[in-house]
Coordinates of C-alpha atoms in Angstrom, one line a residue:
M23 CA 40.5 63.5 120.1
S24 CA 43.4 65.9 120.4
V25 CA 46.0 66.4 117.6
Y26 CA 48.6 64.5 119.6
E27 CA 46.2 61.6 120.3
K28 CA 45.3 61.5 116.6
L29 CA 49.0 61.4 115.6
K30 CA 49.6 58.6 118.1
S31 CA 46.6 56.6 116.8
L32 CA 48.1 56.9 113.3
D33 CA 51.5 55.8 114.6
I34 CA 53.1 59.1 113.6
T35 CA 56.1 60.4 115.4
L36 CA 57.1 64.0 114.5
T37 CA 60.7 64.9 114.0
A38 CA 62.5 68.2 114.1
P39 CA 62.7 69.9 110.6
A40 CA 65.7 69.4 108.5
A41 CA 68.1 72.4 108.2
P42 CA 67.6 74.4 104.9
V43 CA 70.1 73.5 102.2
A44 CA 70.0 76.9 100.5
A45 CA 69.3 80.6 101.2
Y46 CA 65.9 80.4 103.0
V47 CA 64.3 79.4 106.4
M48 CA 61.9 76.5 107.0
H49 CA 59.1 78.7 108.3
V50 CA 58.1 82.4 108.7
Q51 CA 55.4 83.8 110.9
S52 CA 53.5 86.9 109.9
G53 CA 50.8 87.9 112.2
N54 CA 48.8 84.8 113.0
Q55 CA 49.9 83.0 109.8
V56 CA 52.8 80.6 109.5
F57 CA 54.3 80.0 106.0
L58 CA 56.2 76.7 105.6
S59 CA 58.8 76.5 102.9
G60 CA 58.5 73.7 100.4
H61 CA 59.4 70.3 101.7
I62 CA 60.5 67.6 99.2
A63 CA 59.5 64.0 99.5
K64 CA 62.1 61.9 101.4
K65 CA 62.3 58.2 102.0
A66 CA 62.6 56.7 105.4
D67 CA 66.4 56.8 105.3
G68 CA 66.2 60.6 104.6
S69 CA 67.2 60.4 101.0
P70 CA 65.2 62.2 98.4
W71 CA 62.2 60.2 97.0
V72 CA 63.4 60.6 93.4
G73 CA 61.3 60.0 90.3
Q74 CA 58.8 61.3 87.9
L75 CA 55.1 60.6 87.9
G76 CA 53.9 59.2 84.6
K77 CA 57.4 57.7 84.0
N78 CA 58.7 55.7 86.9
I79 CA 56.5 56.5 89.8
S80 CA 52.8 55.5 90.1
T81 CA 50.1 57.7 91.4
E82 CA 49.7 55.6 94.5
E83 CA 53.4 55.9 95.3
G84 CA 53.3 59.6 94.6
K85 CA 50.4 59.8 97.1
Q86 CA 52.5 58.1 99.7
A87 CA 55.3 60.5 99.0
A88 CA 52.9 63.4 99.5
R89 CA 51.8 61.9 102.8
S90 CA 55.4 61.6 104.0
I91 CA 55.8 65.3 103.2
A92 CA 52.7 66.2 105.3
I93 CA 54.3 64.4 108.2
A94 CA 57.5 66.3 107.8
M95 CA 55.6 69.6 107.5
L96 CA 53.8 68.8 110.8
G97 CA 57.2 68.6 112.4
T98 CA 58.1 72.0 111.0
L99 CA 54.7 73.4 112.0
Q100 CA 55.2 72.1 115.5
E101 CA 58.5 74.0 115.7
A102 CA 56.9 77.1 114.4
C103 CA 54.2 76.8 117.1
G104 CA 56.8 76.7 119.8
G105 CA 56.4 72.9 120.2
D106 CA 52.6 73.0 120.5
L107 CA 50.4 71.9 117.6
T108 CA 47.3 72.6 119.6
R109 CA 47.9 76.3 118.6
V110 CA 46.9 75.4 115.0
K111 CA 43.6 77.0 114.3
R112 CA 43.4 76.1 110.6
I113 CA 45.4 74.8 107.7
V114 CA 44.8 77.6 105.2
K115 CA 46.5 76.6 102.0
V116 CA 48.6 73.8 100.5
M117 CA 50.5 74.1 97.2
S118 CA 51.9 70.9 95.6
L119 CA 54.4 70.6 92.8
V120 CA 54.5 67.2 91.2
N121 CA 57.5 66.1 89.1
S122 CA 55.6 64.7 86.2
T123 CA 55.6 64.0 82.5
P124 CA 53.8 66.4 80.1
D125 CA 50.9 63.9 79.7
Y126 CA 50.5 63.0 83.3
T127 CA 47.2 64.5 84.7
E128 CA 46.8 63.1 88.2
Q129 CA 48.7 65.7 90.2
H130 CA 45.5 66.3 92.3
L131 CA 45.4 62.6 93.3
V132 CA 49.0 62.7 94.4
T133 CA 48.4 65.7 96.5
N134 CA 45.5 64.0 98.2
G135 CA 48.2 62.1 100.2
C136 CA 49.0 65.3 102.0
S137 CA 45.5 66.8 102.2
E138 CA 43.9 63.6 103.5
L139 CA 46.4 63.3 106.3
L140 CA 45.9 66.9 107.3
G141 CA 42.2 66.3 107.4
E142 CA 42.7 63.2 109.6
V143 CA 44.9 65.0 112.0
F144 CA 43.1 68.4 112.4
G145 CA 39.5 67.5 111.4
D146 CA 37.6 70.4 109.9
A147 CA 40.5 72.7 110.7
G148 CA 42.6 70.6 108.3
K149 CA 40.4 71.3 105.3
H150 CA 42.2 73.8 103.2
A151 CA 42.4 75.6 99.9
R152 CA 44.8 73.9 97.5
S153 CA 46.7 74.0 94.2
A154 CA 48.5 71.0 92.5
F155 CA 50.8 71.6 89.6
G156 CA 52.8 69.4 87.3
V157 CA 56.4 70.6 86.9
A158 CA 59.3 69.4 84.8
Q159 CA 61.7 69.0 87.7
I160 CA 62.0 69.5 91.5
P161 CA 65.3 70.0 93.5
L162 CA 67.3 66.9 93.9
G163 CA 65.0 65.0 91.5
A164 CA 62.3 64.6 94.1
C165 CA 58.9 63.4 92.9
V166 CA 56.9 65.9 95.0
E167 CA 57.4 69.2 96.8
I168 CA 54.7 70.8 99.0
E169 CA 54.4 74.1 100.9
M170 CA 51.8 75.2 103.4
I171 CA 50.2 78.1 105.1
A172 CA 48.6 77.7 108.6
E173 CA 46.8 80.0 111.0
I174 CA 47.8 79.7 114.6
A175 CA 46.6 81.1 117.9

């Protein structure tokens, strides 16, 4: 099944990336690698998905937030690939920052929301190296921020 058939089967429609709100760009290509800037969790209305894991957001809700970021990153990656996700050879690395209390220890489970979707969409090429960190705060109070590196043809 192609990437686009898989997205359709998952009822996922990709959108153009949001414009950066500070001094950066959404993606940079170096050689055959594309580096995506951090994407924060946003709700369906486009507002930041605000909260802190271990305080007022559950692990399951955090996982859903991370999945929503993966969808947004796919839109950015599609733009970086000139509109063609079939150029993606491999998702190389994902780094996740989880806005969490000092005693919260399930950042890896939150990040699975992103990793699992990338695996569904790209199959073996979606399996990636990964880091998941707990942090004291994320811009705009978002609960999760994720960045990604992909290899393209």
